């Protein structure tokens, strides 16, 4: 079995989007493809694809955040915006590999801290983050109302 992680090229935006749509189902494939093209071209963002036997089975998206990030003291902060591995490929350490690629990129960009978030009810994501060495910084419930 051949495993390869590489920073995505603009030509691979659709591959990243095809994986991301499984996680961000409220988007369209076209919108995600356009978004990934922009992210790949952005010097302050990175998208990594993990290939198993030349088939894309996982992705991670990270970028720099210059605004305040809960639990951090520096700026910019590397931030994991999204990470996904196909169900059939989970449990092989692929998400850890993708996260390490993002953390390495953030270090290259001069960051000394790395952060992320997840929805309160996403127990799988919470467990992943804790197992990867993240520490919970805060819990938030957001409110909105129409005027």
Short mmCIF file of N, CA, C and O in Angstrom, two decimals:
data_model
loop_
_atom_site.label_atom_id
_atom_site.label_comp_id
_atom_site.label_asym_id
_atom_site.label_seq_id
_atom_site.Cartn_x
_atom_site.Cartn_y
_atom_site.Cartn_z
N UNK A 1 0.85 -1.17 0.00
CA UNK A 1 0.00 0.00 0.00
C UNK A 1 0.90 1.24 0.00
O UNK A 1 1.84 1.33 0.77
N UNK A 2 0.57 2.19 -0.85
CA UNK A 2 1.33 3.43 -0.95
C UNK A 2 0.52 4.57 -0.36
O UNK A 2 -0.62 4.80 -0.76
N UNK A 3 1.12 5.30 0.59
CA UNK A 3 0.48 6.44 1.22
C UNK A 3 1.29 7.68 0.85
O UNK A 3 2.51 7.69 0.94
N UNK A 4 0.59 8.73 0.45
CA UNK A 4 1.25 9.97 0.06
C UNK A 4 0.41 11.15 0.55
O UNK A 4 -0.80 11.18 0.33
N UNK A 5 1.05 12.10 1.21
CA UNK A 5 0.38 13.35 1.58
C UNK A 5 1.10 14.45 0.85
O UNK A 5 2.33 14.52 0.86
N UNK A 6 0.34 15.29 0.19
CA UNK A 6 0.95 16.43 -0.48
C UNK A 6 0.04 17.64 -0.42
O UNK A 6 -1.18 17.52 -0.31
N UNK A 7 0.68 18.80 -0.49
CA UNK A 7 -0.06 20.05 -0.55
C UNK A 7 -0.80 20.08 -1.88
O UNK A 7 -0.20 19.81 -2.92
N UNK A 8 -2.07 20.38 -1.82
CA UNK A 8 -2.90 20.33 -3.03
C UNK A 8 -2.54 21.45 -4.00
O UNK A 8 -2.23 22.57 -3.59
N UNK A 9 -2.63 21.13 -5.27
CA UNK A 9 -2.47 22.12 -6.32
C UNK A 9 -3.86 22.61 -6.73
O UNK A 9 -4.87 21.99 -6.39
N UNK A 10 -3.89 23.72 -7.48
CA UNK A 10 -5.19 24.23 -7.93
C UNK A 10 -5.96 23.18 -8.73
O UNK A 10 -7.17 23.10 -8.66
N UNK A 11 -5.23 22.34 -9.45
CA UNK A 11 -5.86 21.28 -10.23
C UNK A 11 -6.48 20.19 -9.38
O UNK A 11 -7.26 19.38 -9.89
N UNK A 12 -6.14 20.16 -8.10
CA UNK A 12 -6.70 19.16 -7.20
C UNK A 12 -7.82 19.70 -6.32
O UNK A 12 -8.32 19.01 -5.44
N UNK A 13 -8.26 20.92 -6.59
CA UNK A 13 -9.33 21.54 -5.79
C UNK A 13 -10.60 20.70 -5.81
O UNK A 13 -11.26 20.54 -4.77
N UNK A 14 -10.95 20.15 -6.95
CA UNK A 14 -12.17 19.34 -7.03
C UNK A 14 -12.04 18.06 -6.21
O UNK A 14 -13.02 17.59 -5.64
N UNK A 15 -10.83 17.49 -6.13
CA UNK A 15 -10.62 16.30 -5.31
C UNK A 15 -10.82 16.61 -3.84
O UNK A 15 -11.45 15.84 -3.11
N UNK A 16 -10.28 17.74 -3.41
CA UNK A 16 -10.46 18.15 -2.01
C UNK A 16 -11.93 18.41 -1.73
O UNK A 16 -12.47 18.01 -0.70
N UNK A 17 -12.61 19.08 -2.66
CA UNK A 17 -14.03 19.39 -2.49
C UNK A 17 -14.88 18.13 -2.43
O UNK A 17 -15.84 18.06 -1.66
N UNK A 18 -14.53 17.11 -3.22
CA UNK A 18 -15.29 15.85 -3.22
C UNK A 18 -15.21 15.17 -1.86
O UNK A 18 -16.15 14.48 -1.45
N UNK A 19 -14.11 15.35 -1.15
CA UNK A 19 -14.00 14.81 0.21
C UNK A 19 -14.71 15.72 1.21
O UNK A 19 -15.42 15.26 2.09
N UNK A 20 -14.53 17.02 1.06
CA UNK A 20 -15.10 17.99 1.99
C UNK A 20 -16.62 17.98 1.99
O UNK A 20 -17.24 18.22 3.04
N UNK A 21 -17.24 17.71 0.86
CA UNK A 21 -18.70 17.73 0.77
C UNK A 21 -19.32 16.67 1.68
O UNK A 21 -20.45 16.80 2.14
N UNK A 22 -18.55 15.63 2.00
CA UNK A 22 -19.04 14.58 2.90
C UNK A 22 -19.13 15.07 4.34
O UNK A 22 -19.88 14.52 5.14
N UNK A 23 -18.35 16.11 4.63
CA UNK A 23 -18.35 16.68 5.98
C UNK A 23 -19.21 17.94 6.03
O UNK A 23 -19.91 18.17 7.00
N UNK A 24 -19.12 18.76 5.01
CA UNK A 24 -19.85 20.02 4.94
C UNK A 24 -20.99 19.88 3.94
O UNK A 24 -20.98 20.46 2.86
N UNK A 25 -21.98 19.10 4.31
CA UNK A 25 -23.08 18.73 3.41
C UNK A 25 -23.99 19.89 3.02
O UNK A 25 -24.76 19.77 2.08
N UNK A 26 -23.93 21.00 3.75
CA UNK A 26 -24.80 22.14 3.44
C UNK A 26 -24.23 23.02 2.34
O UNK A 26 -24.81 24.05 2.01
N UNK A 27 -23.11 22.63 1.75
CA UNK A 27 -22.51 23.34 0.62
C UNK A 27 -22.77 22.57 -0.67
O UNK A 27 -23.16 21.42 -0.63
N UNK A 28 -22.50 23.20 -1.79
CA UNK A 28 -22.54 22.48 -3.06
C UNK A 28 -21.12 22.13 -3.45
O UNK A 28 -20.16 22.78 -3.04
N UNK A 29 -20.98 21.09 -4.25
CA UNK A 29 -19.67 20.67 -4.72
C UNK A 29 -19.00 21.80 -5.51
O UNK A 29 -17.80 22.04 -5.36
N UNK A 30 -19.77 22.50 -6.31
CA UNK A 30 -19.23 23.61 -7.10
C UNK A 30 -18.70 24.72 -6.20
O UNK A 30 -17.59 25.24 -6.41
N UNK A 31 -19.47 25.09 -5.18
CA UNK A 31 -19.02 26.15 -4.26
C UNK A 31 -17.75 25.74 -3.51
O UNK A 31 -16.84 26.54 -3.34
N UNK A 32 -17.71 24.49 -3.06
CA UNK A 32 -16.52 24.02 -2.35
C UNK A 32 -15.30 23.96 -3.26
O UNK A 32 -14.19 24.32 -2.85
N UNK A 33 -15.50 23.57 -4.50
CA UNK A 33 -14.39 23.54 -5.45
C UNK A 33 -13.84 24.94 -5.66
O UNK A 33 -12.62 25.15 -5.63
N UNK A 34 -14.72 25.91 -5.85
CA UNK A 34 -14.28 27.31 -5.99
C UNK A 34 -13.55 27.78 -4.74
O UNK A 34 -12.52 28.45 -4.82
N UNK A 35 -14.09 27.44 -3.58
CA UNK A 35 -13.48 27.84 -2.30
C UNK A 35 -12.08 27.24 -2.15
O UNK A 35 -11.14 27.92 -1.75
N UNK A 36 -11.94 25.96 -2.51
CA UNK A 36 -10.63 25.32 -2.41
C UNK A 36 -9.64 25.91 -3.41
O UNK A 36 -8.46 26.04 -3.09
N UNK A 37 -10.09 26.27 -4.59
CA UNK A 37 -9.19 26.94 -5.55
C UNK A 37 -8.63 28.22 -4.94
O UNK A 37 -7.44 28.51 -5.07
N UNK A 38 -9.50 28.99 -4.29
CA UNK A 38 -9.06 30.24 -3.66
C UNK A 38 -8.11 29.96 -2.50
O UNK A 38 -7.09 30.64 -2.34
N UNK A 39 -8.42 28.97 -1.68
CA UNK A 39 -7.56 28.63 -0.54
C UNK A 39 -6.19 28.17 -1.01
O UNK A 39 -5.17 28.55 -0.43
N UNK A 40 -6.15 27.35 -2.03
CA UNK A 40 -4.89 26.83 -2.54
C UNK A 40 -4.01 27.96 -3.07
O UNK A 40 -2.79 27.92 -2.93
N UNK A 41 -4.63 28.99 -3.62
CA UNK A 41 -3.88 30.14 -4.14
C UNK A 41 -3.48 31.12 -3.04
O UNK A 41 -2.62 31.98 -3.26
N UNK A 42 -4.07 31.01 -1.87
CA UNK A 42 -3.83 31.93 -0.76
C UNK A 42 -2.56 31.54 -0.02
O UNK A 42 -2.43 30.41 0.47
N UNK A 43 -1.63 32.46 0.11
CA UNK A 43 -0.36 32.20 0.80
C UNK A 43 -0.55 31.93 2.29
O UNK A 43 0.33 31.36 2.93
N UNK A 44 -1.69 32.32 2.85
CA UNK A 44 -1.94 32.13 4.28
C UNK A 44 -2.87 30.96 4.57
O UNK A 44 -3.47 30.87 5.64
N UNK A 45 -2.95 30.05 3.60
CA UNK A 45 -3.77 28.85 3.76
C UNK A 45 -3.07 27.68 3.10
O UNK A 45 -2.21 27.86 2.23
N UNK A 46 -3.43 26.48 3.53
CA UNK A 46 -2.89 25.27 2.92
C UNK A 46 -3.95 24.19 2.93
O UNK A 46 -4.73 24.09 3.88
N UNK A 47 -3.97 23.41 1.87
CA UNK A 47 -4.87 22.26 1.76
C UNK A 47 -3.98 21.06 1.46
O UNK A 47 -3.17 21.10 0.53
N UNK A 48 -4.13 20.02 2.26
CA UNK A 48 -3.36 18.80 2.06
C UNK A 48 -4.29 17.66 1.67
O UNK A 48 -5.40 17.55 2.20
N UNK A 49 -3.85 16.84 0.75
CA UNK A 49 -4.58 15.65 0.35
C UNK A 49 -3.76 14.43 0.73
O UNK A 49 -2.53 14.42 0.57
N UNK A 50 -4.44 13.40 1.23
CA UNK A 50 -3.80 12.14 1.53
C UNK A 50 -4.30 11.12 0.51
O UNK A 50 -5.51 10.95 0.33
N UNK A 51 -3.35 10.52 -0.18
CA UNK A 51 -3.66 9.51 -1.19
C UNK A 51 -3.26 8.14 -0.67
O UNK A 51 -2.18 7.96 -0.11
N UNK A 52 -4.15 7.18 -0.85
CA UNK A 52 -3.86 5.78 -0.58
C UNK A 52 -3.93 5.07 -1.92
O UNK A 52 -4.98 5.07 -2.57
N UNK A 53 -2.80 4.51 -2.35
CA UNK A 53 -2.73 3.86 -3.67
C UNK A 53 -3.27 4.77 -4.77
O UNK A 53 -4.10 4.38 -5.58
N UNK A 54 -2.83 6.02 -4.76
CA UNK A 54 -3.18 7.03 -5.77
C UNK A 54 -4.64 7.48 -5.74
O UNK A 54 -5.09 8.19 -6.64
N UNK A 55 -5.39 7.09 -4.71
CA UNK A 55 -6.79 7.52 -4.57
C UNK A 55 -6.87 8.50 -3.40
O UNK A 55 -6.43 8.18 -2.29
N UNK A 56 -7.46 9.69 -3.61
CA UNK A 56 -7.59 10.63 -2.48
C UNK A 56 -8.61 10.11 -1.47
O UNK A 56 -9.76 9.84 -1.82
N UNK A 57 -8.16 9.96 -0.21
CA UNK A 57 -9.03 9.42 0.83
C UNK A 57 -9.13 10.33 2.05
O UNK A 57 -9.88 10.04 2.98
N UNK A 58 -8.40 11.44 2.03
CA UNK A 58 -8.46 12.36 3.15
C UNK A 58 -7.93 13.73 2.77
O UNK A 58 -7.18 13.87 1.79
N UNK A 59 -8.37 14.73 3.52
CA UNK A 59 -7.87 16.08 3.30
C UNK A 59 -7.83 16.82 4.63
O UNK A 59 -8.52 16.45 5.59
N UNK A 60 -7.02 17.86 4.67
CA UNK A 60 -7.01 18.78 5.79
C UNK A 60 -6.81 20.18 5.23
O UNK A 60 -6.05 20.38 4.28
N UNK A 61 -7.50 21.13 5.83
CA UNK A 61 -7.40 22.54 5.45
C UNK A 61 -6.97 23.32 6.68
O UNK A 61 -7.57 23.18 7.75
N UNK A 62 -5.94 24.14 6.52
CA UNK A 62 -5.50 24.98 7.62
C UNK A 62 -5.18 26.37 7.08
O UNK A 62 -5.01 26.55 5.88
N UNK A 63 -5.14 27.32 7.97
CA UNK A 63 -4.77 28.68 7.57
C UNK A 63 -4.32 29.46 8.78
O UNK A 63 -4.38 28.98 9.91
N UNK A 64 -3.83 30.64 8.50
CA UNK A 64 -3.42 31.53 9.57
C UNK A 64 -4.61 32.35 10.02
O UNK A 64 -5.38 32.83 9.20
N UNK A 65 -4.73 32.51 11.31
CA UNK A 65 -5.75 33.41 11.87
C UNK A 65 -5.00 34.51 12.62
O UNK A 65 -4.18 34.23 13.49
N UNK A 66 -5.33 35.75 12.26
CA UNK A 66 -4.69 36.91 12.86
C UNK A 66 -5.54 37.51 13.98
O UNK A 66 -5.05 38.28 14.78
N UNK A 67 -6.84 37.17 14.00
CA UNK A 67 -7.73 37.66 15.05
C UNK A 67 -7.50 36.82 16.32
O UNK A 67 -6.75 35.84 16.31
N UNK A 68 -8.14 37.19 17.40
CA UNK A 68 -7.99 36.45 18.64
C UNK A 68 -8.52 35.03 18.48
O UNK A 68 -9.60 34.82 17.96
N UNK A 69 -7.75 34.07 18.94
CA UNK A 69 -8.16 32.67 18.93
C UNK A 69 -8.18 32.19 20.37
O UNK A 69 -7.18 32.30 21.09
N UNK A 70 -9.33 31.66 20.80
CA UNK A 70 -9.50 31.17 22.18
C UNK A 70 -8.34 30.28 22.60
O UNK A 70 -7.94 29.37 21.88
N UNK A 71 -7.79 30.57 23.77
CA UNK A 71 -6.76 29.73 24.36
C UNK A 71 -5.35 29.99 23.87
O UNK A 71 -4.43 29.30 24.28
N UNK A 72 -5.18 30.98 22.98
CA UNK A 72 -3.84 31.26 22.45
C UNK A 72 -3.36 32.63 22.93
O UNK A 72 -4.15 33.46 23.36
N UNK A 73 -2.06 32.84 22.80
CA UNK A 73 -1.46 34.09 23.26
C UNK A 73 -0.73 34.83 22.15
O UNK A 73 -0.26 35.94 22.36
N UNK A 74 -0.56 34.21 20.99
CA UNK A 74 0.23 34.80 19.92
C UNK A 74 -0.63 35.05 18.68
O UNK A 74 -1.78 34.62 18.60
N UNK A 75 -0.05 35.73 17.71
CA UNK A 75 -0.70 35.96 16.43
C UNK A 75 0.39 36.13 15.37
O UNK A 75 1.39 36.79 15.64
N UNK A 76 0.21 35.50 14.22
CA UNK A 76 -0.91 34.66 13.85
C UNK A 76 -0.83 33.27 14.49
O UNK A 76 0.22 32.86 14.98
N UNK A 77 -1.95 32.58 14.43
CA UNK A 77 -2.06 31.22 14.94
C UNK A 77 -2.42 30.32 13.77
O UNK A 77 -3.28 30.66 12.95
N UNK A 78 -1.75 29.18 13.67
CA UNK A 78 -2.18 28.17 12.70
C UNK A 78 -3.50 27.59 13.15
O UNK A 78 -3.70 27.35 14.35
N UNK A 79 -4.42 27.38 12.22
CA UNK A 79 -5.76 26.94 12.60
C UNK A 79 -6.23 25.82 11.68
O UNK A 79 -6.21 25.96 10.45
N UNK A 80 -6.64 24.72 12.27
CA UNK A 80 -7.20 23.61 11.52
C UNK A 80 -8.66 23.92 11.22
O UNK A 80 -9.49 23.93 12.13
N UNK A 81 -8.95 24.20 9.98
CA UNK A 81 -10.31 24.58 9.58
C UNK A 81 -11.18 23.36 9.27
O UNK A 81 -12.39 23.42 9.42
N UNK A 82 -10.56 22.29 8.83
CA UNK A 82 -11.31 21.09 8.51
C UNK A 82 -10.38 19.92 8.25
O UNK A 82 -9.27 20.10 7.76
N UNK A 83 -10.84 18.73 8.62
CA UNK A 83 -10.06 17.52 8.38
C UNK A 83 -11.05 16.38 8.19
O UNK A 83 -12.07 16.30 8.89
N UNK A 84 -10.77 15.52 7.21
CA UNK A 84 -11.70 14.43 6.91
C UNK A 84 -10.92 13.25 6.34
O UNK A 84 -10.01 13.44 5.51
N UNK A 85 -11.29 12.06 6.76
CA UNK A 85 -10.76 10.81 6.20
C UNK A 85 -11.95 9.92 5.90
O UNK A 85 -12.86 9.78 6.73
N UNK A 86 -11.95 9.29 4.71
CA UNK A 86 -13.02 8.36 4.34
C UNK A 86 -13.25 7.35 5.46
O UNK A 86 -12.29 6.87 6.07
N UNK A 87 -14.50 6.99 5.68
CA UNK A 87 -14.86 6.03 6.72
C UNK A 87 -14.05 4.74 6.60
O UNK A 87 -13.58 4.21 7.59
N UNK A 88 -13.89 4.23 5.38
CA UNK A 88 -13.21 2.95 5.17
C UNK A 88 -11.71 3.03 5.49
O UNK A 88 -11.07 1.99 5.64
N UNK A 89 -11.18 4.23 5.61
CA UNK A 89 -9.74 4.40 5.85
C UNK A 89 -9.42 4.91 7.25
O UNK A 89 -8.27 5.21 7.56
N UNK A 90 -10.42 4.99 8.09
CA UNK A 90 -10.19 5.49 9.45
C UNK A 90 -9.51 4.43 10.31
O UNK A 90 -9.57 3.24 10.01
N UNK A 91 -8.85 4.89 11.36
CA UNK A 91 -8.15 3.98 12.25
C UNK A 91 -6.76 3.61 11.77
O UNK A 91 -6.12 2.74 12.36
N UNK A 92 -6.28 4.25 10.72
CA UNK A 92 -4.95 3.95 10.17
C UNK A 92 -3.93 5.05 10.48
O UNK A 92 -2.80 4.98 10.03
N UNK A 93 -4.36 6.07 11.23
CA UNK A 93 -3.45 7.16 11.55
C UNK A 93 -3.39 8.25 10.49
O UNK A 93 -2.55 9.15 10.57
N UNK A 94 -4.27 8.21 9.52
CA UNK A 94 -4.24 9.19 8.42
C UNK A 94 -4.57 10.60 8.89
O UNK A 94 -3.96 11.57 8.44
N UNK A 95 -5.53 10.73 9.80
CA UNK A 95 -5.88 12.07 10.30
C UNK A 95 -4.70 12.67 11.06
O UNK A 95 -4.40 13.86 10.92
N UNK A 96 -3.98 11.85 11.81
CA UNK A 96 -2.79 12.32 12.52
C UNK A 96 -1.74 12.80 11.51
O UNK A 96 -1.11 13.84 11.70
N UNK A 97 -1.56 12.06 10.43
CA UNK A 97 -0.60 12.45 9.39
C UNK A 97 -0.99 13.79 8.77
O UNK A 97 -0.13 14.65 8.55
N UNK A 98 -2.26 13.95 8.47
CA UNK A 98 -2.74 15.21 7.89
C UNK A 98 -2.55 16.36 8.86
O UNK A 98 -2.11 17.45 8.47
N UNK A 99 -2.89 16.13 10.13
CA UNK A 99 -2.71 17.16 11.14
C UNK A 99 -1.23 17.55 11.25
O UNK A 99 -0.89 18.74 11.34
N UNK A 100 -0.34 16.57 11.24
CA UNK A 100 1.10 16.86 11.32
C UNK A 100 1.56 17.70 10.13
O UNK A 100 2.40 18.60 10.30
N UNK A 101 1.00 17.45 8.95
CA UNK A 101 1.35 18.27 7.78
C UNK A 101 0.91 19.71 8.01
O UNK A 101 1.67 20.65 7.72
N UNK A 102 -0.28 19.89 8.54
CA UNK A 102 -0.78 21.25 8.82
C UNK A 102 0.06 21.94 9.89
O UNK A 102 0.39 23.12 9.76
N UNK A 103 0.39 21.21 10.94
CA UNK A 103 1.22 21.80 12.00
C UNK A 103 2.60 22.18 11.48
O UNK A 103 3.14 23.23 11.83
N UNK A 104 3.17 21.34 10.63
CA UNK A 104 4.46 21.65 10.02
C UNK A 104 4.40 22.90 9.17
O UNK A 104 5.30 23.75 9.22
N UNK A 105 3.32 23.04 8.41
CA UNK A 105 3.12 24.24 7.59
C UNK A 105 3.02 25.47 8.48
O UNK A 105 3.65 26.50 8.20
N UNK A 106 2.26 25.37 9.57
CA UNK A 106 2.10 26.51 10.48
C UNK A 106 3.45 26.91 11.08
O UNK A 106 3.74 28.10 11.20
N UNK A 107 4.27 25.94 11.45
CA UNK A 107 5.60 26.25 11.98
C UNK A 107 6.43 26.97 10.92
O UNK A 107 7.12 27.96 11.22
N UNK A 108 6.37 26.50 9.67
CA UNK A 108 7.09 27.16 8.57
C UNK A 108 6.63 28.60 8.38
O UNK A 108 7.41 29.46 7.97
N UNK A 109 5.36 28.85 8.71
CA UNK A 109 4.80 30.20 8.58
C UNK A 109 5.10 31.06 9.81
O UNK A 109 4.64 32.19 9.91
N UNK A 110 5.86 30.53 10.75
CA UNK A 110 6.28 31.29 11.92
C UNK A 110 5.38 31.16 13.13
O UNK A 110 5.59 31.86 14.13
N UNK A 111 4.40 30.28 13.09
CA UNK A 111 3.48 30.12 14.22
C UNK A 111 4.12 29.30 15.33
O UNK A 111 4.87 28.37 15.07
N UNK A 112 3.77 29.67 16.55
CA UNK A 112 4.20 28.90 17.71
C UNK A 112 3.01 28.23 18.41
O UNK A 112 3.18 27.52 19.39
N UNK A 113 1.80 28.48 17.89
CA UNK A 113 0.59 27.86 18.43
C UNK A 113 -0.29 27.40 17.28
O UNK A 113 -0.26 27.96 16.18
N UNK A 114 -1.09 26.38 17.57
CA UNK A 114 -2.00 25.82 16.57
C UNK A 114 -3.32 25.55 17.27
O UNK A 114 -3.33 25.08 18.42
N UNK A 115 -4.43 25.84 16.65
CA UNK A 115 -5.74 25.71 17.29
C UNK A 115 -6.76 25.12 16.33
O UNK A 115 -6.49 24.96 15.13
N UNK A 116 -7.93 24.84 16.85
CA UNK A 116 -9.02 24.26 16.07
C UNK A 116 -10.31 24.43 16.85
O UNK A 116 -10.30 24.99 17.95
N UNK A 117 -11.40 23.93 16.31
CA UNK A 117 -12.67 23.93 17.03
C UNK A 117 -13.53 22.79 16.52
O UNK A 117 -13.21 22.15 15.53
N UNK A 118 -14.62 22.55 17.23
CA UNK A 118 -15.62 21.60 16.76
C UNK A 118 -16.96 21.97 17.40
O UNK A 118 -17.00 22.68 18.39
N UNK A 119 -18.01 21.48 16.81
CA UNK A 119 -19.34 21.71 17.35
C UNK A 119 -19.49 20.97 18.68
O UNK A 119 -18.89 19.91 18.88
N UNK A 120 -20.28 21.52 19.60
CA UNK A 120 -20.45 20.93 20.92
C UNK A 120 -20.91 19.47 20.86
O UNK A 120 -20.47 18.64 21.66
N UNK A 121 -21.78 19.15 19.91
CA UNK A 121 -22.33 17.80 19.85
C UNK A 121 -21.48 16.82 19.05
O UNK A 121 -21.80 15.64 18.97
N UNK A 122 -20.37 17.28 18.47
CA UNK A 122 -19.53 16.41 17.65
C UNK A 122 -18.53 15.67 18.52
O UNK A 122 -17.37 16.04 18.63
N UNK A 123 -19.00 14.59 19.15
CA UNK A 123 -18.17 13.82 20.09
C UNK A 123 -16.97 13.19 19.40
O UNK A 123 -15.89 13.08 19.99
N UNK A 124 -17.13 12.76 18.14
CA UNK A 124 -16.01 12.17 17.41
C UNK A 124 -14.89 13.16 17.20
O UNK A 124 -13.71 12.85 17.38
N UNK A 125 -15.25 14.39 16.82
CA UNK A 125 -14.24 15.42 16.62
C UNK A 125 -13.58 15.80 17.94
O UNK A 125 -12.35 15.99 18.00
N UNK A 126 -14.36 15.91 19.00
CA UNK A 126 -13.80 16.21 20.31
C UNK A 126 -12.77 15.15 20.71
O UNK A 126 -11.66 15.47 21.13
N UNK A 127 -13.13 13.88 20.55
CA UNK A 127 -12.22 12.79 20.91
C UNK A 127 -10.95 12.85 20.06
O UNK A 127 -9.84 12.65 20.58
N UNK A 128 -11.09 13.13 18.76
CA UNK A 128 -9.92 13.25 17.89
C UNK A 128 -9.00 14.36 18.38
O UNK A 128 -7.80 14.15 18.54
N UNK A 129 -9.56 15.55 18.60
CA UNK A 129 -8.74 16.69 19.02
C UNK A 129 -8.00 16.39 20.33
O UNK A 129 -6.81 16.68 20.46
N UNK A 130 -8.70 15.83 21.30
CA UNK A 130 -8.06 15.52 22.58
C UNK A 130 -6.96 14.47 22.40
O UNK A 130 -5.89 14.58 23.00
N UNK A 131 -7.20 13.48 21.55
CA UNK A 131 -6.19 12.44 21.33
C UNK A 131 -4.98 12.97 20.56
O UNK A 131 -3.90 12.38 20.63
N UNK A 132 -5.12 14.10 19.89
CA UNK A 132 -4.03 14.70 19.13
C UNK A 132 -3.25 15.74 19.95
O UNK A 132 -2.38 16.44 19.43
N UNK A 133 -3.60 15.87 21.23
CA UNK A 133 -2.87 16.76 22.11
C UNK A 133 -3.45 18.15 22.26
O UNK A 133 -2.87 18.99 22.96
N UNK A 134 -4.59 18.41 21.63
CA UNK A 134 -5.25 19.69 21.84
C UNK A 134 -5.82 19.71 23.26
O UNK A 134 -6.22 18.67 23.78
N UNK A 135 -5.90 20.89 23.85
CA UNK A 135 -6.56 21.07 25.13
C UNK A 135 -7.78 21.94 24.92
O UNK A 135 -7.73 22.92 24.19
N UNK A 136 -8.88 21.56 25.55
CA UNK A 136 -10.09 22.36 25.42
C UNK A 136 -9.87 23.73 26.04
O UNK A 136 -9.44 23.84 27.18
N UNK A 137 -10.17 24.79 25.28
CA UNK A 137 -9.95 26.16 25.74
C UNK A 137 -11.24 26.83 26.22
O UNK A 137 -11.20 27.69 27.09
N UNK A 138 -12.38 26.43 25.68
CA UNK A 138 -13.63 27.10 26.01
C UNK A 138 -14.78 26.34 25.38
O UNK A 138 -14.60 25.63 24.39
N UNK A 139 -15.97 26.53 25.91
CA UNK A 139 -17.20 26.03 25.27
C UNK A 139 -18.10 27.23 25.08
O UNK A 139 -18.23 28.06 25.97
N UNK A 140 -18.73 27.30 23.90
CA UNK A 140 -19.52 28.46 23.55
C UNK A 140 -20.86 28.02 22.97
O UNK A 140 -20.92 27.05 22.21
N UNK A 141 -21.89 28.72 23.33
CA UNK A 141 -23.19 28.57 22.69
C UNK A 141 -23.48 29.92 22.05
O UNK A 141 -23.46 30.95 22.72
N UNK A 142 -23.73 29.91 20.75
CA UNK A 142 -23.98 31.16 20.01
C UNK A 142 -25.48 31.39 19.90
O UNK A 142 -26.26 30.44 19.81
N UNK A 143 -25.87 32.65 19.89
CA UNK A 143 -27.28 33.03 19.79
C UNK A 143 -27.48 33.98 18.62
O UNK A 143 -26.57 34.71 18.24
N UNK A 144 -28.68 33.97 18.07
CA UNK A 144 -29.06 34.90 17.01
C UNK A 144 -30.57 35.12 17.07
O UNK A 144 -31.30 34.26 17.57
N UNK A 145 -31.02 36.25 16.56
CA UNK A 145 -32.45 36.47 16.41
C UNK A 145 -32.67 37.44 15.26
O UNK A 145 -31.79 38.24 14.92
N UNK A 146 -33.79 37.35 14.66
CA UNK A 146 -34.14 38.24 13.55
C UNK A 146 -34.64 39.56 14.11
O UNK A 146 -35.30 39.62 15.13
N UNK A 147 -34.30 40.64 13.44
CA UNK A 147 -34.76 41.96 13.84
C UNK A 147 -35.83 42.46 12.89
O UNK A 147 -35.86 42.17 11.76
#
